[in-house]
Short mmCIF file of C-alpha atoms in Angstrom, two decimals:
data_model
loop_
_atom_site.label_atom_id
_atom_site.label_comp_id
_atom_site.label_asym_id
_atom_site.label_seq_id
_atom_site.Cartn_x
_atom_site.Cartn_y
_atom_site.Cartn_z
CA UNK B 1 24.98 18.54 -4.26
CA UNK B 2 26.90 16.92 -7.09
CA UNK B 3 27.88 13.27 -6.87
CA UNK B 4 31.65 12.72 -6.73
CA UNK B 5 32.87 9.65 -8.59
CA UNK B 6 36.26 8.02 -8.32
CA UNK B 7 38.00 8.43 -11.68
CA UNK B 8 40.21 5.45 -10.87
CA UNK B 9 37.29 3.06 -10.25
CA UNK B 10 36.57 0.63 -13.12
CA UNK B 11 33.32 1.28 -14.97
CA UNK B 12 30.38 -0.95 -14.08
CA UNK B 13 29.79 -3.62 -16.70
CA UNK B 14 26.69 -2.96 -18.77
CA UNK B 15 23.76 -5.28 -18.05
CA UNK B 16 23.03 -7.40 -21.06
CA UNK B 17 19.40 -7.66 -22.21
CA UNK B 18 19.51 -11.45 -22.36
CA UNK B 19 20.71 -11.47 -18.73
CA UNK B 20 17.52 -9.84 -17.59
CA UNK B 21 15.54 -12.36 -19.63
CA UNK B 22 17.35 -15.26 -17.97
CA UNK B 23 16.67 -13.82 -14.53
CA UNK B 24 13.00 -13.40 -15.39
CA UNK B 25 12.77 -16.97 -16.70
CA UNK B 26 14.56 -18.37 -13.65
CA UNK B 27 12.28 -16.52 -11.24
CA UNK B 28 9.19 -17.57 -13.21
CA UNK B 29 10.30 -21.19 -13.14
CA UNK B 30 10.85 -21.02 -9.37
CA UNK B 31 7.37 -19.60 -8.87
CA UNK B 32 5.78 -22.19 -11.16
CA UNK B 33 7.51 -25.14 -9.49
CA UNK B 34 6.79 -24.03 -5.93
CA UNK B 35 4.41 -26.09 -3.82
CA UNK B 36 2.19 -23.08 -3.29
CA UNK B 37 1.69 -22.67 -7.05
CA UNK B 38 0.95 -26.40 -7.43
CA UNK B 39 -1.73 -26.18 -4.75
CA UNK B 40 -3.26 -23.11 -6.39
CA UNK B 41 -3.33 -24.84 -9.78
CA UNK B 42 -4.85 -27.97 -8.24
CA UNK B 43 -7.54 -25.81 -6.66
CA UNK B 44 -8.17 -24.06 -10.00
CA UNK B 45 -8.43 -27.43 -11.75
CA UNK B 46 -11.07 -28.55 -9.25
CA UNK B 47 -13.02 -25.32 -9.79
CA UNK B 48 -12.68 -25.62 -13.57
CA UNK B 49 -14.18 -29.12 -13.45
CA UNK B 50 -17.37 -27.87 -11.77
CA UNK B 51 -19.06 -26.72 -15.03
CA UNK B 52 -18.39 -30.18 -16.45
CA UNK B 53 -20.54 -31.74 -13.74
CA UNK B 54 -23.21 -29.02 -13.62
CA UNK B 55 -23.76 -28.36 -17.33
CA UNK B 56 -24.56 -31.07 -19.90
CA UNK B 57 -21.57 -32.18 -21.97
CA UNK B 58 -21.55 -33.07 -25.65
CA UNK B 59 -19.32 -36.06 -24.97
CA UNK B 60 -22.02 -37.52 -22.71
CA UNK B 61 -25.42 -36.43 -24.07
CA UNK B 62 -25.97 -34.31 -27.16
CA UNK B 63 -29.73 -34.35 -26.49
CA UNK B 64 -29.32 -32.69 -23.10
CA UNK B 65 -27.11 -30.01 -24.64
CA UNK B 66 -29.74 -29.36 -27.31
CA UNK B 67 -32.43 -29.14 -24.63
CA UNK B 68 -30.31 -26.61 -22.71
CA UNK B 69 -30.08 -24.51 -25.89
CA UNK B 70 -33.86 -24.59 -26.25
CA UNK B 71 -34.44 -23.61 -22.62
CA UNK B 72 -31.75 -20.90 -22.52
CA UNK B 73 -31.48 -19.46 -26.05
CA UNK B 74 -29.56 -16.36 -24.90
CA UNK B 75 -27.20 -17.91 -22.36
CA UNK B 76 -26.34 -21.15 -24.19
CA UNK B 77 -24.41 -19.55 -27.13
CA UNK B 78 -22.28 -17.55 -24.70
CA UNK B 79 -21.44 -20.66 -22.67
CA UNK B 80 -20.76 -22.57 -25.87
CA UNK B 81 -18.17 -20.01 -26.97
CA UNK B 82 -16.48 -20.45 -23.59
CA UNK B 83 -16.34 -24.22 -24.04
CA UNK B 84 -18.74 -24.92 -21.19
CA UNK B 85 -20.36 -27.87 -23.03
CA UNK B 86 -16.99 -29.55 -23.61
CA UNK B 87 -15.15 -28.50 -20.48
CA UNK B 88 -12.51 -31.22 -20.40
CA UNK B 89 -11.53 -30.55 -24.01
CA UNK B 90 -11.49 -26.75 -23.76
CA UNK B 91 -8.37 -24.64 -24.18
CA UNK B 92 -8.54 -23.09 -20.72
CA UNK B 93 -8.95 -26.43 -18.96
CA UNK B 94 -6.04 -27.88 -20.94
CA UNK B 95 -3.90 -24.87 -20.02
CA UNK B 96 -4.51 -25.39 -16.28
CA UNK B 97 -3.91 -29.11 -16.77
CA UNK B 98 -0.51 -28.60 -18.47
CA UNK B 99 0.61 -25.94 -15.98
CA UNK B 100 -0.26 -28.23 -13.08
CA UNK B 101 1.61 -31.11 -14.71
CA UNK B 102 4.70 -28.95 -15.24
CA UNK B 103 4.52 -27.52 -11.72
CA UNK B 104 4.24 -30.95 -10.11
CA UNK B 105 7.14 -32.40 -12.08
CA UNK B 106 9.33 -29.39 -11.34
CA UNK B 107 8.39 -29.58 -7.66
CA UNK B 108 8.76 -33.35 -7.23
CA UNK B 109 12.14 -33.94 -8.87
CA UNK B 110 14.23 -31.75 -6.48
CA UNK B 111 12.35 -33.09 -3.45
CA UNK B 112 12.88 -36.66 -4.60
CA UNK B 113 16.59 -36.00 -5.04
CA UNK B 114 16.81 -34.51 -1.55
CA UNK B 115 14.81 -37.40 -0.09
CA UNK B 116 17.10 -40.03 -1.60
CA UNK B 117 20.09 -38.08 -0.33
CA UNK B 118 18.56 -37.94 3.16
CA UNK B 119 17.92 -41.69 3.15
CA UNK B 120 21.57 -42.33 2.33
CA UNK B 121 22.82 -39.90 4.97
CA UNK B 122 23.30 -41.36 8.48
CA UNK B 123 21.42 -39.79 11.38
CA UNK B 124 23.00 -36.58 12.71
CA UNK B 125 25.38 -36.62 15.70
CA UNK B 126 24.00 -36.18 19.19
CA UNK B 127 23.69 -32.58 20.41
CA UNK B 128 25.87 -31.45 23.29
CA UNK B 129 22.98 -30.86 25.70
CA UNK B 130 20.51 -33.74 25.56
CA UNK B 131 18.77 -32.35 28.62
CA UNK B 132 17.42 -29.46 26.56
CA UNK B 133 15.50 -31.72 24.20
CA UNK B 134 11.71 -32.15 24.57
CA UNK B 135 12.26 -35.68 25.89
CA UNK B 136 15.13 -36.56 28.20
CA UNK B 137 16.02 -39.45 30.49
CA UNK B 138 19.08 -40.66 32.44
CA UNK B 139 19.65 -44.42 32.78
CA UNK B 140 21.58 -45.40 35.91
CA UNK B 141 23.17 -48.80 36.21
CA UNK B 142 23.46 -49.52 32.50
CA UNK B 143 26.58 -51.28 31.28
CA UNK B 144 27.04 -48.69 28.52
CA UNK B 145 27.29 -51.17 25.60
CA UNK B 146 26.71 -48.99 22.51
CA UNK B 147 26.27 -51.97 20.20
CA UNK B 148 23.56 -53.41 22.45
CA UNK B 149 21.74 -50.08 22.44
CA UNK B 150 22.04 -49.93 18.63
CA UNK B 151 20.72 -53.49 18.33
CA UNK B 152 17.63 -52.62 20.36
CA UNK B 153 16.94 -49.63 18.14
CA UNK B 154 17.44 -51.61 14.92
CA UNK B 155 14.97 -54.26 16.08
CA UNK B 156 12.43 -51.47 16.40
CA UNK B 157 13.20 -50.37 12.80
CA UNK B 158 15.17 -47.24 13.60
CA UNK B 159 17.98 -46.04 11.34
CA UNK B 160 21.04 -46.16 13.56
CA UNK B 161 24.55 -44.68 13.50
CA UNK B 162 27.19 -45.20 16.21
CA UNK B 163 29.68 -42.36 16.65
CA UNK B 164 32.19 -42.28 19.48
CA UNK B 165 30.33 -42.56 22.75
CA UNK B 166 26.84 -41.89 21.32
CA UNK B 167 24.16 -43.65 19.30
CA UNK B 168 22.02 -41.63 16.87
CA UNK B 169 18.73 -42.97 15.52
CA UNK B 170 15.88 -41.58 13.48
CA UNK B 171 12.58 -42.84 12.19
CA UNK B 172 9.60 -41.66 10.14
CA UNK B 173 11.00 -41.17 6.64
CA UNK B 174 7.88 -42.89 5.33
CA UNK B 175 6.09 -39.59 5.88
CA UNK B 176 8.15 -37.88 3.18
CA UNK B 177 8.00 -41.04 1.05
CA UNK B 178 4.20 -40.95 1.27
CA UNK B 179 4.24 -37.25 0.44
CA UNK B 180 6.29 -37.88 -2.70
CA UNK B 181 4.17 -40.91 -3.60
CA UNK B 182 1.07 -38.76 -3.29
CA UNK B 183 2.41 -36.14 -5.70
CA UNK B 184 3.87 -38.73 -8.10
CA UNK B 185 0.43 -40.36 -8.18
CA UNK B 186 -1.10 -37.01 -9.12
CA UNK B 187 1.30 -36.88 -12.05
CA UNK B 188 0.34 -40.47 -12.91
CA UNK B 189 -3.33 -39.52 -12.96
CA UNK B 190 -2.58 -36.60 -15.27
CA UNK B 191 -0.54 -38.88 -17.55
CA UNK B 192 -3.34 -41.44 -17.60
CA UNK B 193 -5.89 -38.79 -18.49
CA UNK B 194 -3.65 -37.43 -21.25
CA UNK B 195 -2.97 -40.93 -22.62
CA UNK B 196 -6.68 -41.70 -22.62
CA UNK B 197 -7.42 -38.42 -24.37
CA UNK B 198 -4.87 -39.10 -27.11
CA UNK B 199 -5.61 -42.75 -27.78
CA UNK B 200 -9.23 -43.04 -26.57
CA UNK B 201 -12.54 -42.58 -28.33
CA UNK B 202 -16.20 -42.44 -27.45
CA UNK B 203 -19.61 -42.47 -29.09
CA UNK B 204 -23.22 -42.12 -27.94
CA UNK B 205 -26.11 -44.00 -29.47
CA UNK B 206 -29.83 -44.33 -28.87
CA UNK B 207 -30.70 -47.97 -29.53
CA UNK B 208 -34.30 -49.14 -29.98
CA UNK B 209 -35.20 -52.76 -29.31
CA UNK B 210 -35.64 -54.92 -32.37
CA UNK B 211 -33.58 -56.58 -35.13
CA UNK B 212 -34.39 -53.77 -37.59
CA UNK B 213 -32.62 -51.21 -35.39
CA UNK B 214 -29.36 -53.10 -34.71
CA UNK B 215 -26.25 -50.99 -34.31
CA UNK B 216 -22.71 -51.58 -35.57
CA UNK B 217 -19.62 -49.82 -34.31
CA UNK B 218 -18.96 -47.28 -37.06
CA UNK B 219 -18.80 -43.51 -36.75
CA UNK B 220 -21.75 -43.01 -39.11
CA UNK B 221 -24.09 -44.88 -36.76
CA UNK B 222 -23.33 -42.77 -33.70
CA UNK B 223 -25.51 -39.85 -32.69
CA UNK B 224 -22.38 -38.17 -31.32
CA UNK B 225 -18.77 -39.33 -31.37
CA UNK B 226 -15.24 -38.18 -30.75
CA UNK B 227 -11.86 -39.68 -31.60
CA UNK B 228 -8.56 -38.94 -29.94
CA UNK B 229 -5.83 -37.26 -32.00
CA UNK B 230 -3.99 -40.59 -32.36
CA UNK B 231 -7.08 -42.61 -33.35
CA UNK B 232 -8.45 -43.20 -36.84
CA UNK B 233 -11.94 -44.41 -37.66
CA UNK B 234 -10.44 -47.60 -39.09
CA UNK B 235 -9.04 -48.39 -35.62
CA UNK B 236 -12.48 -48.90 -34.08
CA UNK B 237 -13.19 -52.50 -33.06
CA UNK B 238 -15.79 -54.34 -35.09
CA UNK B 239 -18.92 -55.45 -33.31
CA UNK B 240 -22.71 -55.12 -33.61
CA UNK B 241 -25.36 -54.84 -30.90
CA UNK B 242 -29.07 -55.62 -30.98
CA UNK B 243 -31.26 -54.70 -28.03
CA UNK B 244 -33.41 -57.75 -27.37
CA UNK B 245 -34.93 -56.81 -24.02
CA UNK B 246 -34.97 -54.11 -21.38
CA UNK B 247 -36.32 -54.46 -17.86
CA UNK B 248 -36.83 -51.68 -15.35
CA UNK B 249 -38.33 -51.87 -11.89
CA UNK B 250 -39.87 -48.94 -10.02
CA UNK B 251 -41.34 -48.33 -6.60
CA UNK B 252 -44.97 -47.36 -6.15
CA UNK B 253 -43.90 -43.73 -5.95
CA UNK B 254 -42.06 -43.97 -9.25
CA UNK B 255 -38.48 -44.20 -7.97
CA UNK B 256 -36.21 -46.32 -10.15
CA UNK B 257 -34.86 -49.48 -8.50
CA UNK B 258 -32.96 -51.28 -11.25
CA UNK B 259 -32.28 -51.22 -14.99
CA UNK B 260 -31.10 -54.19 -17.02
CA UNK B 261 -30.49 -54.30 -20.76
CA UNK B 262 -30.13 -57.52 -22.75
CA UNK B 263 -28.30 -57.34 -26.06
CA UNK B 264 -27.18 -59.73 -28.75
CA UNK B 265 -23.49 -59.22 -29.48
CA UNK B 266 -21.86 -60.14 -32.80
CA UNK B 267 -18.07 -59.91 -32.94
CA UNK B 268 -15.70 -61.03 -35.73
CA UNK B 269 -14.41 -64.54 -35.30
CA UNK B 270 -16.97 -65.55 -32.72
CA UNK B 271 -20.53 -66.80 -32.48
CA UNK B 272 -23.38 -64.50 -31.60
CA UNK B 273 -23.95 -64.27 -27.86
CA UNK B 274 -26.42 -62.70 -25.45
CA UNK B 275 -25.17 -60.43 -22.67
CA UNK B 276 -26.78 -58.45 -19.87
CA UNK B 277 -25.51 -55.20 -18.40
CA UNK B 278 -26.79 -52.45 -16.14
CA UNK B 279 -25.95 -48.92 -15.05
CA UNK B 280 -23.12 -49.86 -12.69
CA UNK B 281 -22.01 -52.95 -14.60
CA UNK B 282 -21.02 -52.04 -18.17
CA UNK B 283 -20.72 -54.46 -21.04
CA UNK B 284 -17.04 -55.34 -21.56
CA UNK B 285 -16.08 -55.94 -25.17
CA UNK B 286 -12.74 -56.40 -26.87
CA UNK B 287 -11.48 -52.84 -27.21
CA UNK B 288 -14.57 -51.03 -25.89
CA UNK B 289 -16.93 -50.73 -22.94
CA UNK B 290 -20.65 -50.11 -23.33
CA UNK B 291 -22.31 -48.07 -20.58
CA UNK B 292 -26.05 -47.80 -19.98
CA UNK B 293 -26.96 -44.13 -19.53
CA UNK B 294 -30.76 -44.09 -19.68
CA UNK B 295 -33.85 -45.49 -21.29
CA UNK B 296 -37.24 -44.53 -22.66
CA UNK B 297 -40.06 -45.53 -24.96
CA UNK B 298 -40.42 -45.45 -28.72
CA UNK B 299 -44.10 -45.41 -29.85
CA UNK B 300 -44.85 -47.52 -32.92
CA UNK B 301 -47.16 -45.46 -35.16
CA UNK B 302 -48.68 -46.49 -38.50
CA UNK B 303 -50.09 -43.92 -40.91
CA UNK B 304 -52.29 -44.78 -43.88
CA UNK B 305 -52.56 -41.93 -46.40
CA UNK B 306 -55.42 -40.92 -48.68
CA UNK B 307 -54.29 -43.46 -51.30
CA UNK B 308 -54.42 -46.35 -48.83
CA UNK B 309 -50.66 -46.71 -48.59
CA UNK B 310 -49.41 -47.47 -45.08
CA UNK B 311 -46.12 -46.56 -43.43
CA UNK B 312 -44.94 -47.56 -39.97
CA UNK B 313 -42.33 -45.74 -37.91
CA UNK B 314 -40.74 -46.42 -34.57
CA UNK B 315 -40.15 -42.95 -33.14
CA UNK B 316 -38.08 -42.59 -29.94
CA UNK B 317 -39.60 -39.97 -27.64
CA UNK B 318 -37.31 -38.16 -25.22
CA UNK B 319 -38.28 -38.15 -21.55
CA UNK B 320 -38.86 -34.76 -19.95
CA UNK B 321 -39.50 -35.78 -16.31
CA UNK B 322 -38.89 -38.59 -13.84
CA UNK B 323 -42.19 -40.29 -14.77
CA UNK B 324 -40.91 -40.62 -18.36
CA UNK B 325 -43.46 -38.25 -19.85
CA UNK B 326 -41.90 -38.12 -23.31
CA UNK B 327 -42.03 -35.85 -26.33
CA UNK B 328 -41.16 -36.59 -29.92
CA UNK B 329 -42.14 -36.54 -33.57
CA UNK B 330 -43.38 -39.27 -35.90
CA UNK B 331 -42.65 -38.11 -39.45
CA UNK B 332 -43.92 -39.61 -42.70
CA UNK B 333 -42.09 -37.79 -45.52
CA UNK B 334 -43.19 -40.36 -48.15
CA UNK B 335 -46.91 -40.00 -47.44
CA UNK B 336 -49.45 -39.27 -50.19
CA UNK B 337 -47.36 -40.47 -53.12
CA UNK B 338 -49.60 -40.66 -56.19
CA UNK B 339 -49.75 -44.37 -57.12
CA UNK B 340 -50.53 -43.51 -60.73
CA UNK B 341 -47.49 -41.30 -61.35
CA UNK B 342 -45.26 -42.26 -58.46
CA UNK B 343 -44.59 -38.59 -57.76
CA UNK B 344 -44.35 -37.22 -54.25
CA UNK B 345 -45.80 -33.85 -53.42
CA UNK B 346 -43.55 -32.30 -50.72
CA UNK B 347 -46.45 -30.12 -49.58
CA UNK B 348 -48.46 -33.22 -48.62
CA UNK B 349 -45.96 -34.68 -46.18
CA UNK B 350 -47.37 -35.63 -42.78
CA UNK B 351 -45.94 -35.58 -39.27
CA UNK B 352 -47.30 -35.91 -35.75
CA UNK B 353 -46.02 -34.13 -32.69
CA UNK B 354 -46.67 -36.33 -29.71
CA UNK B 355 -46.57 -36.70 -25.96
CA UNK B 356 -46.25 -40.25 -24.72
CA UNK B 357 -47.64 -41.10 -21.27
CA UNK B 358 -46.58 -44.50 -19.84
CA UNK B 359 -49.37 -44.17 -17.25
CA UNK B 360 -51.93 -41.74 -18.59
CA UNK B 361 -54.47 -40.17 -16.20
CA UNK B 362 -58.14 -41.13 -16.53
CA UNK B 363 -59.22 -37.56 -17.23
CA UNK B 364 -57.66 -34.59 -19.03
CA UNK B 365 -55.37 -32.74 -19.12
CA UNK B 366 -53.16 -35.43 -20.66
CA UNK B 367 -49.85 -33.67 -20.19
CA UNK B 368 -48.07 -35.70 -17.55
CA UNK B 369 -47.62 -39.37 -16.78
CA UNK B 370 -48.50 -40.60 -13.31
CA UNK B 371 -45.87 -43.36 -13.20
CA UNK B 372 -42.79 -44.29 -15.28
CA UNK B 373 -43.96 -47.88 -15.81
CA UNK B 374 -46.39 -48.68 -18.64
CA UNK B 375 -49.54 -49.21 -16.60
CA UNK B 376 -51.96 -47.27 -18.84
CA UNK B 377 -49.97 -46.24 -21.94
CA UNK B 378 -51.33 -43.59 -24.27
CA UNK B 379 -49.97 -41.11 -26.80
CA UNK B 380 -51.33 -37.63 -27.52
CA UNK B 381 -50.82 -36.84 -31.23
CA UNK B 382 -51.08 -33.47 -33.01
CA UNK B 383 -51.15 -33.79 -36.84
CA UNK B 384 -49.26 -31.55 -39.29
CA UNK B 385 -49.36 -31.52 -43.08
CA UNK B 386 -47.08 -29.68 -45.48
CA UNK B 387 -43.39 -29.46 -46.29
CA UNK B 388 -41.30 -30.92 -43.48
CA UNK B 389 -38.17 -29.18 -44.76
CA UNK B 390 -36.22 -32.43 -45.02
CA UNK B 391 -35.18 -31.77 -48.63
CA UNK B 392 -33.53 -28.42 -47.88
CA UNK B 393 -30.27 -30.04 -46.78
CA UNK B 394 -30.28 -28.17 -43.46
CA UNK B 395 -29.43 -30.33 -40.41
CA UNK B 396 -32.29 -30.68 -37.96
CA UNK B 397 -33.45 -32.70 -35.01
CA UNK B 398 -35.41 -35.91 -35.46
CA UNK B 399 -37.11 -35.26 -32.13
CA UNK B 400 -38.94 -32.06 -33.09
CA UNK B 401 -40.45 -30.37 -36.13
CA UNK B 402 -38.66 -27.67 -38.07
CA UNK B 403 -40.13 -24.55 -36.50
CA UNK B 404 -39.04 -22.45 -39.47
CA UNK B 405 -41.45 -24.39 -41.66
CA UNK B 406 -44.20 -23.84 -39.11
CA UNK B 407 -43.56 -20.10 -38.84
CA UNK B 408 -43.57 -19.63 -42.62
CA UNK B 409 -46.83 -21.59 -43.00
CA UNK B 410 -45.31 -24.32 -45.16
CA UNK B 411 -46.15 -26.82 -42.40
CA UNK B 412 -49.59 -26.42 -40.83
CA UNK B 413 -51.45 -28.04 -38.00
CA UNK B 414 -54.54 -29.76 -39.43
CA UNK B 415 -56.47 -30.64 -36.30
CA UNK B 416 -56.62 -30.74 -32.55
CA UNK B 417 -54.69 -33.33 -30.65
CA UNK B 418 -56.18 -36.71 -29.82
CA UNK B 419 -55.24 -39.26 -27.18
CA UNK B 420 -54.80 -42.81 -28.51
CA UNK B 421 -54.52 -46.00 -26.55
CA UNK B 422 -52.63 -49.01 -27.98
CA UNK B 423 -54.61 -50.42 -30.93
CA UNK B 424 -56.79 -47.30 -31.42
CA UNK B 425 -57.18 -45.52 -34.77
CA UNK B 426 -57.86 -41.86 -35.63
CA UNK B 427 -59.25 -40.74 -38.98
CA UNK B 428 -58.12 -37.31 -40.26
CA UNK B 429 -59.92 -34.75 -42.41
CA UNK B 430 -58.78 -36.19 -45.77
CA UNK B 431 -59.75 -39.77 -44.96
CA UNK B 432 -56.27 -40.86 -43.95
CA UNK B 433 -55.83 -42.34 -40.50
CA UNK B 434 -53.18 -43.01 -37.90
CA UNK B 435 -52.88 -45.96 -35.54
CA UNK B 436 -51.01 -46.37 -32.29
CA UNK B 437 -49.66 -49.94 -32.32
CA UNK B 438 -47.72 -49.91 -29.03
CA UNK B 439 -44.19 -49.12 -27.94
CA UNK B 440 -40.69 -50.51 -27.94
CA UNK B 441 -38.14 -49.75 -25.23
CA UNK B 442 -34.94 -47.99 -26.11
CA UNK B 443 -31.68 -47.33 -24.27
CA UNK B 444 -29.09 -44.61 -24.57
CA UNK B 445 -25.59 -46.06 -24.71
CA UNK B 446 -22.13 -44.62 -24.31
CA UNK B 447 -19.49 -46.72 -26.05
CA UNK B 448 -15.99 -45.82 -24.87
CA UNK B 449 -12.40 -46.91 -25.02
CA UNK B 450 -9.99 -45.34 -22.55
CA UNK B 451 -6.50 -46.92 -22.56
CA UNK B 452 -5.44 -44.62 -19.72
CA UNK B 453 -8.05 -46.02 -17.36
CA UNK B 454 -5.67 -48.58 -15.85
CA UNK B 455 -3.00 -45.94 -15.29
CA UNK B 456 -5.51 -43.71 -13.54
CA UNK B 457 -6.78 -46.60 -11.39
CA UNK B 458 -3.30 -47.65 -10.24
CA UNK B 459 -2.31 -44.03 -9.64
CA UNK B 460 -5.45 -43.41 -7.59
CA UNK B 461 -4.67 -46.43 -5.41
CA UNK B 462 -1.09 -45.25 -4.90
CA UNK B 463 -2.39 -41.77 -4.15
CA UNK B 464 -4.56 -43.08 -1.31
CA UNK B 465 -1.63 -45.15 -0.01
CA UNK B 466 0.69 -42.14 -0.15
CA UNK B 467 -1.86 -39.89 1.52
CA UNK B 468 -2.39 -42.40 4.33
CA UNK B 469 1.34 -42.81 4.87
CA UNK B 470 1.85 -39.06 4.79
CA UNK B 471 -0.83 -38.44 7.41
CA UNK B 472 0.17 -41.28 9.72
CA UNK B 473 3.95 -40.96 9.43
CA UNK B 474 5.88 -39.03 12.10
CA UNK B 475 9.53 -37.93 11.88
CA UNK B 476 11.46 -38.27 15.16
CA UNK B 477 15.04 -38.71 16.38
CA UNK B 478 16.59 -40.13 19.55
CA UNK B 479 20.12 -40.16 20.90
CA UNK B 480 21.88 -42.18 23.60
CA UNK B 481 25.18 -40.95 25.04
CA UNK B 482 27.28 -43.18 27.27
CA UNK B 483 29.53 -41.62 29.90
CA UNK B 484 32.09 -44.16 31.24
CA UNK B 485 32.22 -44.70 34.97
CA UNK B 486 35.00 -43.06 37.01
CA UNK B 487 37.69 -45.20 38.49
CA UNK B 488 36.57 -44.16 41.95
CA UNK B 489 33.04 -45.43 41.34
CA UNK B 490 32.52 -48.72 43.11
CA UNK B 491 29.58 -49.84 41.02
CA UNK B 492 31.51 -49.67 37.79
CA UNK B 493 28.39 -48.85 35.78
CA UNK B 494 28.22 -46.20 33.07
CA UNK B 495 25.87 -43.28 32.90
CA UNK B 496 23.57 -43.41 29.86
CA UNK B 497 21.73 -40.25 28.87
CA UNK B 498 18.88 -40.30 26.33
CA UNK B 499 17.12 -37.54 24.44
CA UNK B 500 14.28 -37.45 21.94
CA UNK B 501 13.14 -34.88 19.42
CA UNK B 502 9.99 -35.13 17.24
CA UNK B 503 10.27 -33.21 14.01
CA UNK B 504 6.59 -32.29 14.40
CA UNK B 505 4.72 -32.30 17.68
CA UNK B 506 2.21 -35.11 17.99
CA UNK B 507 0.59 -36.91 20.92
CA UNK B 508 2.17 -40.22 21.75
CA UNK B 509 5.86 -39.45 21.32
CA UNK B 510 6.41 -39.20 25.08
CA UNK B 511 5.00 -42.72 25.58
CA UNK B 512 7.07 -44.06 22.67
CA UNK B 513 10.21 -42.47 24.12
CA UNK B 514 9.59 -44.02 27.57
CA UNK B 515 9.03 -47.46 26.00
CA UNK B 516 12.23 -47.09 23.99
CA UNK B 517 14.26 -46.11 27.06
CA UNK B 518 12.77 -49.03 28.99
CA UNK B 519 13.68 -51.42 26.18
CA UNK B 520 17.27 -50.15 26.17
CA UNK B 521 17.36 -50.52 29.96
CA UNK B 522 16.16 -54.09 29.51
CA UNK B 523 12.71 -53.81 31.13
CA UNK B 524 9.49 -54.89 29.44
CA UNK B 525 7.14 -52.51 31.26
CA UNK B 526 8.33 -48.92 31.64
CA UNK B 527 5.63 -48.14 34.21
CA UNK B 528 6.56 -50.70 36.85
CA UNK B 529 7.02 -49.02 40.20
CA UNK B 530 9.43 -51.50 41.78
CA UNK B 531 12.44 -50.52 39.69
CA UNK B 532 11.54 -47.17 38.26
CA UNK B 533 13.68 -45.13 40.62
CA UNK B 534 16.76 -47.38 40.41
CA UNK B 535 16.88 -47.92 36.65
CA UNK B 536 15.64 -44.67 35.05
CA UNK B 537 16.39 -41.42 36.73
CA UNK B 538 15.54 -37.95 35.64
CA UNK B 539 13.03 -38.95 32.91
CA UNK B 540 10.90 -35.99 31.99
CA UNK B 541 8.94 -34.46 29.14
CA UNK B 542 10.36 -31.13 28.12
CA UNK B 543 8.88 -28.32 26.12
CA UNK B 544 9.72 -27.75 22.52
#
């Protein structure tokens, strides 16, 4: 059947392409700024932060990231491409972060406008049928003074409006105020995190005790560092640290009880000073905070080559278990230099792979320490001779040998391992010998500056305050209507009718309503039996 059109009807206006785009943008903005979307994004942000607490992060410990690569050679590159080792700086985390920020701002501003408008609007007029409200009472014998009723309500911090023969009052706007404060605080936390990311910086450093290993705050002396986009290396504060002492206490079972590092601090314009700090009490400097992340031992090893020339190295060994069983490398790239010609043969370089045991067992195998404290220290050394690969210009780890050199045969093991106690010496096949002189403690430090930390702290406090107010606040309204007495009534008293309505049901409103009615009636105790029937009639709790 053909469609009949009216030839006199005006043609429908064509829909413009940009109109459809505007509709799409408006609907997308409404979806983004809805509370449901904000909650979903907040949930996604919490899930996205889980890898940052489960996987090692480069901003915290480069050594742990390198160890994860060694233990999971197939999985680690895939996770690295996804940004799993720098979660809070990844593109996908930043995208969720920015969407949440936009959603919260777009959600809060209209609600804040409506809340301010509601605060300036007087309470609504009394409904016609107060007896249909969840709470209702009739006061007999009241004089019907509206201003007196309003005064009682104001003393109890109700917002009051007097209209005609009725008094309207409402209370509980702090609930919405706390709700808005909670969400504004979330925005404040996001702003603080963004400000700290832009203008903050961090660096990690392994610091061995001793004046010859002092550390100054420059990028070149950090093992790993990162500057915010608005920070230049010249902006770093100037100071130097020297680890003078480290004390750790352990239980008999090897559980750590306390760590305390003592450092000598040199800052421009001031005298050198000594300061102590621990894990939960960082060192506060001008423009930076120094956090204690961990500690370990650095064996002091001296090697005397075939020409009688001695070299001493302090080699930090990285802990691999809770008892501080540590692994590392002591390298001597300048060994076996011909004293006659002064030439160095790169194929005669020497290095020792080692396992340090703070409390070595009495009998082999010497592969695990029995306690993290140095009760019976010993180091198991395995000697290597050949080309260490240090002259190739390829970056490598100072905590392990270049395995490519070992696989190609350019670096060979020249003997079985030997356990050395402090002060013991071991002579090798070419007449050279190695000595274990003892250990020095070392600490791993995180030096950070986060200018957004104060913003985040204040916002977190306001967030807790807003959440508490939001959970404890209750919106409710009450009305009192006064009906004047008839001329035929001998008592001359007015009839006062009261009604109460909670915006959300909660236990306790019925008791509050009875107390309020009793206060308006002029009685201190609403439960007294002697005047209950004569002063308040018809009080009941309705159903909502």
